[in-house]
Amino acid sequence: MKKAYIFPGQGAQFPGMGKDLFENNTNANSLFEEANMLLDFRITDIMFNGTEEELKQTNVTQPAIFLHSVILASTIENFHPDMVAGHSLGEFSALVANKTLSFEDGLILVSKRAHAMQKACALQPSTMAAVLGLADDIVEKICGEIDGIVVPANYNCPGQLVISGEIEAVNKACEALKAAGAKRALILPVGGAFHSPLMEPARQELYEAIQATTFNTPICPVYQNVNASAVSDPEQIKNNLIAQLTAPVKWTQSVLKMVEDGATHFVEVGPGKVLQGLVKKISVGVEAGSL
């Protein structure tokens, strides 16, 4: 039996997130306070008492989800994962959990990533859309036929693929996908085209920060979004993490590979329960739950 720990990405946040950890666990309390100092603002005030709207700001959302996930993982007794993976932002949480990154370096990188992505979003109006009920190859083909930038961004589970790109191109793709038989092609309430070529300015900015950060040899492999394969080499992890901003999140492929490599239990660590639901749709028969 192998256990895989999985970490959620943006969208999993909720008001009050992490408050119980802060109040009931001394180690968690000190890590949250350390985060407040590292970020130069009291993110805990927004996490514990802020509104949904305040939590949606990218520069708050990303470090908040990272903190909830990583601090929750730190409370697990005898934490010996066989493998880890994270969805988009969650990959940073996974890399702290498997000791590739320190807590401090992980938080600083996530904060820089959030600011870089927010700046990239402001450069060009862009969006994302969830496509339901079509095979991946049909979605890929139709995106390739649309004028403008629109690409597959998140392979979430069979029959659920998120596309990303310029607003006009995404709208045209949605119409074409519905005509091709998609059950839904729904524009998402996001600030920009994550995991598309439009994130190139953010990728360049994050490149410098990642190259300047120490990456250690992990205690177990991470299955990365870019290649959906087990990686343990620090330099390769770095390169994949840099590429992640403009490349699609291969979540379906990652889960299938983890199952192929022996994973029988998936444990979601962090806010929400989205990933465990996706795992059950990707691989019937595996166990998936949360802390």
mmCIF file of C-alpha atoms in Angstrom:
data_model
loop_
_atom_site.group_PDB
_atom_site.id
_atom_site.type_symbol
_atom_site.label_atom_id
_atom_site.label_comp_id
_atom_site.label_asym_id
_atom_site.label_seq_id
_atom_site.Cartn_x
_atom_site.Cartn_y
_atom_site.Cartn_z
ATOM 1 C CA MET A 1 0.000 0.000 0.000
ATOM 2 C CA LYS A 2 1.414 3.379 -1.029
ATOM 3 C CA LYS A 3 0.016 6.691 0.165
ATOM 4 C CA ALA A 4 -0.012 9.816 -1.993
ATOM 5 C CA TYR A 5 -0.497 13.224 -0.416
ATOM 6 C CA ILE A 6 -2.074 15.799 -2.737
ATOM 7 C CA PHE A 7 -2.316 19.566 -2.332
ATOM 8 C CA PRO A 8 -4.999 21.905 -3.759
ATOM 9 C CA GLY A 9 -4.555 25.031 -5.845
ATOM 10 C CA GLN A 10 -6.292 28.361 -6.257
ATOM 11 C CA GLY A 11 -10.050 28.264 -5.718
ATOM 12 C CA ALA A 12 -9.971 26.101 -2.578
ATOM 13 C CA GLN A 13 -9.935 29.076 -0.193
ATOM 14 C CA PHE A 14 -12.775 29.852 2.231
ATOM 15 C CA PRO A 15 -13.337 32.428 5.014
ATOM 16 C CA GLY A 16 -12.007 31.193 8.352
ATOM 17 C CA MET A 17 -9.507 28.829 6.739
ATOM 18 C CA GLY A 18 -6.795 27.656 9.144
ATOM 19 C CA LYS A 19 -8.285 29.346 12.214
ATOM 20 C CA ASP A 20 -8.782 26.066 14.096
ATOM 21 C CA LEU A 21 -5.142 25.106 13.442
ATOM 22 C CA PHE A 22 -3.966 28.502 14.693
ATOM 23 C CA GLU A 23 -5.996 28.260 17.882
ATOM 24 C CA ASN A 24 -5.405 24.598 18.741
ATOM 25 C CA ASN A 25 -1.846 23.778 17.696
ATOM 26 C CA THR A 26 1.211 25.546 19.135
ATOM 27 C CA ASN A 27 3.494 24.665 16.217
ATOM 28 C CA ALA A 28 0.872 25.797 13.687
ATOM 29 C CA ASN A 29 0.419 29.044 15.609
ATOM 30 C CA SER A 30 4.142 29.851 15.415
ATOM 31 C CA LEU A 31 4.292 29.047 11.679
ATOM 32 C CA PHE A 32 1.344 31.347 10.958
ATOM 33 C CA GLU A 33 3.014 34.141 12.939
ATOM 34 C CA GLU A 34 6.269 33.557 11.057
ATOM 35 C CA ALA A 35 4.297 33.883 7.803
ATOM 36 C CA ASN A 36 2.842 37.221 8.939
ATOM 37 C CA MET A 37 6.391 38.531 9.426
ATOM 38 C CA LEU A 38 7.728 37.137 6.141
ATOM 39 C CA LEU A 39 4.847 38.624 4.123
ATOM 40 C CA ASP A 40 4.917 42.051 5.812
ATOM 41 C CA PHE A 41 1.160 41.939 6.367
ATOM 42 C CA ARG A 42 -1.049 39.900 8.675
ATOM 43 C CA ILE A 43 -2.405 37.341 6.233
ATOM 44 C CA THR A 44 -3.977 35.516 9.184
ATOM 45 C CA ASP A 45 -6.370 38.460 9.723
ATOM 46 C CA ILE A 46 -7.713 37.973 6.182
ATOM 47 C CA MET A 47 -7.702 34.159 6.355
ATOM 48 C CA PHE A 48 -9.555 33.989 9.670
ATOM 49 C CA ASN A 49 -11.810 37.056 9.483
ATOM 50 C CA GLY A 50 -11.782 38.312 5.883
ATOM 51 C CA THR A 51 -14.598 38.143 3.334
ATOM 52 C CA GLU A 52 -14.714 35.827 0.314
ATOM 53 C CA GLU A 53 -13.936 38.852 -1.855
ATOM 54 C CA GLU A 54 -10.807 39.736 0.143
ATOM 55 C CA LEU A 55 -9.631 36.120 -0.029
ATOM 56 C CA LYS A 56 -10.021 36.083 -3.831
ATOM 57 C CA GLN A 57 -7.192 38.574 -4.385
ATOM 58 C CA THR A 58 -4.385 36.525 -5.963
ATOM 59 C CA ASN A 59 -1.689 37.997 -3.683
ATOM 60 C CA VAL A 60 -3.750 36.759 -0.707
ATOM 61 C CA THR A 61 -5.292 33.578 -2.152
ATOM 62 C CA GLN A 62 -2.091 31.830 -3.157
ATOM 63 C CA PRO A 63 -0.112 32.263 0.090
ATOM 64 C CA ALA A 64 -3.285 31.552 2.133
ATOM 65 C CA ILE A 65 -3.882 28.178 0.457
ATOM 66 C CA PHE A 66 -0.182 27.349 0.626
ATOM 67 C CA LEU A 67 -0.081 28.146 4.353
ATOM 68 C CA HIS A 68 -3.217 26.175 5.171
ATOM 69 C CA SER A 69 -1.884 23.139 3.285
ATOM 70 C CA VAL A 70 1.715 23.191 4.508
ATOM 71 C CA ILE A 71 0.866 23.916 8.141
ATOM 72 C CA LEU A 72 -1.805 21.202 8.142
ATOM 73 C CA ALA A 73 0.773 18.749 6.727
ATOM 74 C CA SER A 74 3.204 19.720 9.500
ATOM 75 C CA THR A 75 0.687 18.486 12.104
ATOM 76 C CA ILE A 76 0.606 14.930 10.682
ATOM 77 C CA GLU A 77 2.371 12.536 13.054
ATOM 78 C CA ASN A 78 4.990 10.246 11.488
ATOM 79 C CA PHE A 79 4.574 11.935 8.107
ATOM 80 C CA HIS A 80 6.294 9.639 5.603
ATOM 81 C CA PRO A 81 4.677 10.143 2.179
ATOM 82 C CA ASP A 82 5.453 7.678 -0.604
ATOM 83 C CA MET A 83 4.717 10.360 -3.175
ATOM 84 C CA VAL A 84 3.281 13.885 -3.377
ATOM 85 C CA ALA A 85 1.635 16.073 -6.005
ATOM 86 C CA GLY A 86 -0.086 19.439 -6.112
ATOM 87 C CA HIS A 87 -2.537 21.073 -8.501
ATOM 88 C CA SER A 88 -0.907 24.232 -9.926
ATOM 89 C CA LEU A 89 -0.144 26.376 -6.841
ATOM 90 C CA GLY A 90 -0.428 23.160 -4.781
ATOM 91 C CA GLU A 91 2.847 21.944 -6.287
ATOM 92 C CA PHE A 92 4.668 24.433 -4.040
ATOM 93 C CA SER A 93 2.906 22.976 -0.975
ATOM 94 C CA ALA A 94 3.884 19.487 -2.128
ATOM 95 C CA LEU A 95 7.526 20.569 -2.451
ATOM 96 C CA VAL A 96 7.598 21.822 1.143
ATOM 97 C CA ALA A 97 5.891 18.629 2.331
ATOM 98 C CA ASN A 98 8.559 16.436 0.695
ATOM 99 C CA LYS A 99 11.386 18.691 1.978
ATOM 100 C CA THR A 100 12.515 19.994 -1.426
ATOM 101 C CA LEU A 101 11.806 23.527 -0.200
ATOM 102 C CA SER A 102 11.941 25.036 3.272
ATOM 103 C CA PHE A 103 8.748 26.570 4.677
ATOM 104 C CA GLU A 104 10.245 30.069 4.384
ATOM 105 C CA ASP A 105 11.501 29.659 0.804
ATOM 106 C CA GLY A 106 8.232 28.065 -0.280
ATOM 107 C CA LEU A 107 6.185 30.957 1.107
ATOM 108 C CA ILE A 108 8.452 33.607 -0.441
ATOM 109 C CA LEU A 109 8.264 31.897 -3.852
ATOM 110 C CA VAL A 110 4.476 31.582 -3.652
ATOM 111 C CA SER A 111 4.159 35.265 -2.756
ATOM 112 C CA LYS A 112 6.421 36.252 -5.672
ATOM 113 C CA ARG A 113 4.470 33.935 -7.994
ATOM 114 C CA ALA A 114 1.175 35.521 -6.947
ATOM 115 C CA HIS A 115 2.420 39.063 -7.565
ATOM 116 C CA ALA A 116 4.006 38.102 -10.897
ATOM 117 C CA MET A 117 0.790 36.436 -12.083
ATOM 118 C CA GLN A 118 -1.301 39.420 -10.987
ATOM 119 C CA LYS A 119 0.961 41.748 -13.002
ATOM 120 C CA ALA A 120 0.761 39.447 -16.055
ATOM 121 C CA CYS A 121 -3.046 39.416 -15.808
ATOM 122 C CA ALA A 122 -3.085 43.228 -15.863
ATOM 123 C CA LEU A 123 -1.069 43.350 -19.103
ATOM 124 C CA GLN A 124 -3.751 41.771 -21.273
ATOM 125 C CA PRO A 125 -7.458 40.988 -20.755
ATOM 126 C CA SER A 126 -7.704 37.209 -20.587
ATOM 127 C CA THR A 127 -9.772 34.451 -19.018
ATOM 128 C CA MET A 128 -10.379 30.713 -18.546
ATOM 129 C CA ALA A 129 -13.331 28.409 -19.184
ATOM 130 C CA ALA A 130 -14.326 24.958 -17.923
ATOM 131 C CA VAL A 131 -15.305 22.511 -20.655
ATOM 132 C CA LEU A 132 -17.432 19.561 -19.552
ATOM 133 C CA GLY A 133 -18.383 16.402 -21.388
ATOM 134 C CA LEU A 134 -15.891 16.300 -24.265
ATOM 135 C CA ALA A 135 -12.843 14.109 -24.850
ATOM 136 C CA ASP A 136 -9.498 15.869 -24.345
ATOM 137 C CA ASP A 137 -8.377 15.358 -27.927
ATOM 138 C CA ILE A 138 -11.501 17.090 -29.297
ATOM 139 C CA VAL A 139 -10.920 20.082 -27.007
ATOM 140 C CA GLU A 140 -7.257 20.222 -28.062
ATOM 141 C CA LYS A 141 -8.196 20.076 -31.764
ATOM 142 C CA ILE A 142 -10.805 22.844 -31.520
ATOM 143 C CA CYS A 143 -8.503 25.132 -29.510
ATOM 144 C CA GLY A 144 -5.875 24.658 -32.215
ATOM 145 C CA GLU A 145 -8.320 25.828 -34.881
ATOM 146 C CA ILE A 146 -9.302 29.108 -33.178
ATOM 147 C CA ASP A 147 -7.667 32.401 -34.185
ATOM 148 C CA GLY A 148 -5.871 33.961 -31.219
ATOM 149 C CA ILE A 149 -4.448 32.401 -28.062
ATOM 150 C CA VAL A 150 -6.542 29.666 -26.438
ATOM 151 C CA VAL A 151 -5.009 26.489 -25.050
ATOM 152 C CA PRO A 152 -5.853 23.555 -22.736
ATOM 153 C CA ALA A 153 -4.781 24.626 -19.236
ATOM 154 C CA ASN A 154 -6.013 22.089 -16.662
ATOM 155 C CA TYR A 155 -6.619 18.401 -17.411
ATOM 156 C CA ASN A 156 -8.698 17.941 -14.250
ATOM 157 C CA CYS A 157 -10.381 14.571 -14.895
ATOM 158 C CA PRO A 158 -11.914 12.734 -17.855
ATOM 159 C CA GLY A 159 -14.593 14.995 -19.317
ATOM 160 C CA GLN A 160 -13.398 18.102 -17.453
ATOM 161 C CA LEU A 161 -10.769 20.278 -19.103
ATOM 162 C CA VAL A 162 -10.153 23.984 -18.464
ATOM 163 C CA ILE A 163 -9.047 26.187 -21.362
ATOM 164 C CA SER A 164 -7.183 29.480 -21.064
ATOM 165 C CA GLY A 165 -6.313 32.456 -23.245
ATOM 166 C CA GLU A 166 -7.409 35.754 -24.754
ATOM 167 C CA ILE A 167 -11.017 36.669 -23.977
ATOM 168 C CA GLU A 168 -12.220 36.713 -27.590
ATOM 169 C CA ALA A 169 -10.447 33.456 -28.444
ATOM 170 C CA VAL A 170 -11.827 31.698 -25.334
ATOM 171 C CA ASN A 171 -15.367 32.889 -26.155
ATOM 172 C CA LYS A 172 -15.045 31.604 -29.745
ATOM 173 C CA ALA A 173 -13.672 28.298 -28.495
ATOM 174 C CA CYS A 174 -16.587 27.927 -26.069
ATOM 175 C CA GLU A 175 -19.097 28.350 -28.899
ATOM 176 C CA ALA A 176 -17.239 25.838 -31.081
ATOM 177 C CA LEU A 177 -16.946 23.356 -28.206
ATOM 178 C CA LYS A 178 -20.670 23.555 -27.429
ATOM 179 C CA ALA A 179 -21.404 23.004 -31.105
ATOM 180 C CA ALA A 180 -19.135 19.933 -30.957
ATOM 181 C CA GLY A 181 -21.202 18.451 -28.132
ATOM 182 C CA ALA A 182 -19.778 19.847 -24.876
ATOM 183 C CA LYS A 183 -22.329 19.654 -22.042
ATOM 184 C CA ARG A 184 -21.038 23.002 -20.813
ATOM 185 C CA ALA A 185 -18.385 25.539 -21.708
ATOM 186 C CA LEU A 186 -18.434 27.946 -18.804
ATOM 187 C CA ILE A 187 -16.336 31.110 -18.405
ATOM 188 C CA LEU A 188 -14.667 31.044 -14.975
ATOM 189 C CA PRO A 189 -14.475 33.995 -12.549
ATOM 190 C CA VAL A 190 -10.678 34.301 -12.681
ATOM 191 C CA GLY A 191 -8.364 37.245 -13.162
ATOM 192 C CA GLY A 192 -6.489 35.963 -16.185
ATOM 193 C CA ALA A 193 -5.256 33.175 -18.417
ATOM 194 C CA PHE A 194 -3.272 30.962 -16.052
ATOM 195 C CA HIS A 195 -1.192 28.149 -17.586
ATOM 196 C CA SER A 196 -1.151 29.768 -21.032
ATOM 197 C CA PRO A 197 1.441 31.674 -23.095
ATOM 198 C CA LEU A 198 -0.003 34.900 -21.643
ATOM 199 C CA MET A 199 1.754 34.044 -18.349
ATOM 200 C CA GLU A 200 5.178 34.372 -20.015
ATOM 201 C CA PRO A 201 6.053 37.658 -18.202
ATOM 202 C CA ALA A 202 5.275 35.953 -14.877
ATOM 203 C CA ARG A 203 7.323 32.899 -15.871
ATOM 204 C CA GLN A 204 10.347 35.096 -16.574
ATOM 205 C CA GLU A 205 9.963 36.864 -13.240
ATOM 206 C CA LEU A 206 9.570 33.605 -11.323
ATOM 207 C CA TYR A 207 12.560 32.101 -13.168
ATOM 208 C CA GLU A 208 14.923 34.518 -11.391
ATOM 209 C CA ALA A 209 13.405 33.812 -7.975
ATOM 210 C CA ILE A 210 13.461 30.013 -8.390
ATOM 211 C CA GLN A 211 17.042 29.995 -9.677
ATOM 212 C CA ALA A 212 18.111 31.940 -6.578
ATOM 213 C CA THR A 213 16.411 29.468 -4.202
ATOM 214 C CA THR A 214 17.925 26.318 -2.679
ATOM 215 C CA PHE A 215 16.140 23.127 -3.775
ATOM 216 C CA ASN A 216 17.025 20.037 -1.702
ATOM 217 C CA THR A 217 16.834 16.354 -2.602
ATOM 218 C CA PRO A 218 13.275 15.354 -1.592
ATOM 219 C CA ILE A 219 12.319 12.562 0.819
ATOM 220 C CA CYS A 220 9.947 11.161 -1.835
ATOM 221 C CA PRO A 221 9.170 11.863 -5.495
ATOM 222 C CA VAL A 222 6.887 14.702 -6.600
ATOM 223 C CA TYR A 223 4.634 14.080 -9.588
ATOM 224 C CA GLN A 224 4.847 17.404 -11.368
ATOM 225 C CA ASN A 225 2.139 19.164 -13.368
ATOM 226 C CA VAL A 226 4.294 19.643 -16.454
ATOM 227 C CA ASN A 227 5.312 16.043 -17.119
ATOM 228 C CA ALA A 228 2.996 13.938 -14.879
ATOM 229 C CA SER A 229 5.997 11.869 -13.806
ATOM 230 C CA ALA A 230 7.881 11.122 -10.605
ATOM 231 C CA VAL A 231 10.756 13.580 -10.130
ATOM 232 C CA SER A 232 13.414 13.577 -7.412
ATOM 233 C CA ASP A 233 16.249 15.556 -9.011
ATOM 234 C CA PRO A 234 16.303 19.127 -7.587
ATOM 235 C CA GLU A 235 17.403 20.731 -10.876
ATOM 236 C CA GLN A 236 14.676 18.979 -12.841
ATOM 237 C CA ILE A 237 12.120 19.976 -10.203
ATOM 238 C CA LYS A 238 13.249 23.601 -10.596
ATOM 239 C CA ASN A 239 12.940 23.533 -14.380
ATOM 240 C CA ASN A 240 9.499 21.926 -14.270
ATOM 241 C CA LEU A 241 8.302 24.450 -11.698
ATOM 242 C CA ILE A 242 9.403 27.342 -13.923
ATOM 243 C CA ALA A 243 7.726 25.791 -16.985
ATOM 244 C CA GLN A 244 4.515 25.218 -15.028
ATOM 245 C CA LEU A 245 3.267 28.809 -15.339
ATOM 246 C CA THR A 246 2.820 28.656 -19.111
ATOM 247 C CA ALA A 247 2.201 24.895 -19.473
ATOM 248 C CA PRO A 248 -0.969 22.880 -18.773
ATOM 249 C CA VAL A 249 -1.620 21.159 -15.445
ATOM 250 C CA LYS A 250 -1.655 17.442 -16.285
ATOM 251 C CA TRP A 251 -3.636 16.374 -13.224
ATOM 252 C CA THR A 252 -5.470 13.442 -14.831
ATOM 253 C CA GLN A 253 -2.191 12.085 -16.175
ATOM 254 C CA SER A 254 -0.402 12.623 -12.827
ATOM 255 C CA VAL A 255 -3.015 10.682 -10.847
ATOM 256 C CA LEU A 256 -2.985 7.830 -13.364
ATOM 257 C CA LYS A 257 0.817 7.666 -13.151
ATOM 258 C CA MET A 258 0.742 7.632 -9.340
ATOM 259 C CA VAL A 259 -1.773 4.768 -9.417
ATOM 260 C CA GLU A 260 0.409 2.946 -11.954
ATOM 261 C CA ASP A 261 3.356 3.410 -9.564
ATOM 262 C CA GLY A 262 1.429 1.820 -6.698
ATOM 263 C CA ALA A 263 -0.628 4.557 -5.016
ATOM 264 C CA THR A 264 -3.740 3.073 -3.392
ATOM 265 C CA HIS A 265 -4.609 5.873 -0.936
ATOM 266 C CA PHE A 266 -4.802 9.585 -1.766
ATOM 267 C CA VAL A 267 -4.956 12.126 1.064
ATOM 268 C CA GLU A 268 -5.877 15.729 0.242
ATOM 269 C CA VAL A 269 -4.097 18.197 2.529
ATOM 270 C CA GLY A 270 -5.446 21.740 2.616
ATOM 271 C CA PRO A 271 -8.688 23.636 2.190
ATOM 272 C CA GLY A 272 -11.568 22.058 0.254
ATOM 273 C CA LYS A 273 -12.206 18.594 -1.127
ATOM 274 C CA VAL A 274 -11.935 19.181 -4.875
ATOM 275 C CA LEU A 275 -8.893 16.995 -5.563
ATOM 276 C CA GLN A 276 -10.180 13.873 -3.835
ATOM 277 C CA GLY A 277 -13.326 14.137 -5.970
ATOM 278 C CA LEU A 278 -11.215 14.380 -9.119
ATOM 279 C CA VAL A 279 -9.094 11.389 -8.051
ATOM 280 C CA LYS A 280 -12.217 9.234 -7.681
ATOM 281 C CA LYS A 281 -13.330 10.211 -11.197
ATOM 282 C CA ILE A 282 -9.884 9.531 -12.653
ATOM 283 C CA SER A 283 -9.283 6.137 -11.060
ATOM 284 C CA VAL A 284 -12.227 4.133 -9.782
ATOM 285 C CA GLY A 285 -11.247 1.866 -6.897
ATOM 286 C CA VAL A 286 -8.576 3.944 -5.186
ATOM 287 C CA GLU A 287 -9.289 5.448 -1.786
ATOM 288 C CA ALA A 288 -9.327 9.231 -1.555
ATOM 289 C CA GLY A 289 -10.044 11.413 1.448
ATOM 290 C CA SER A 290 -8.770 14.394 3.414
ATOM 291 C CA LEU A 291 -7.381 15.167 6.860
#
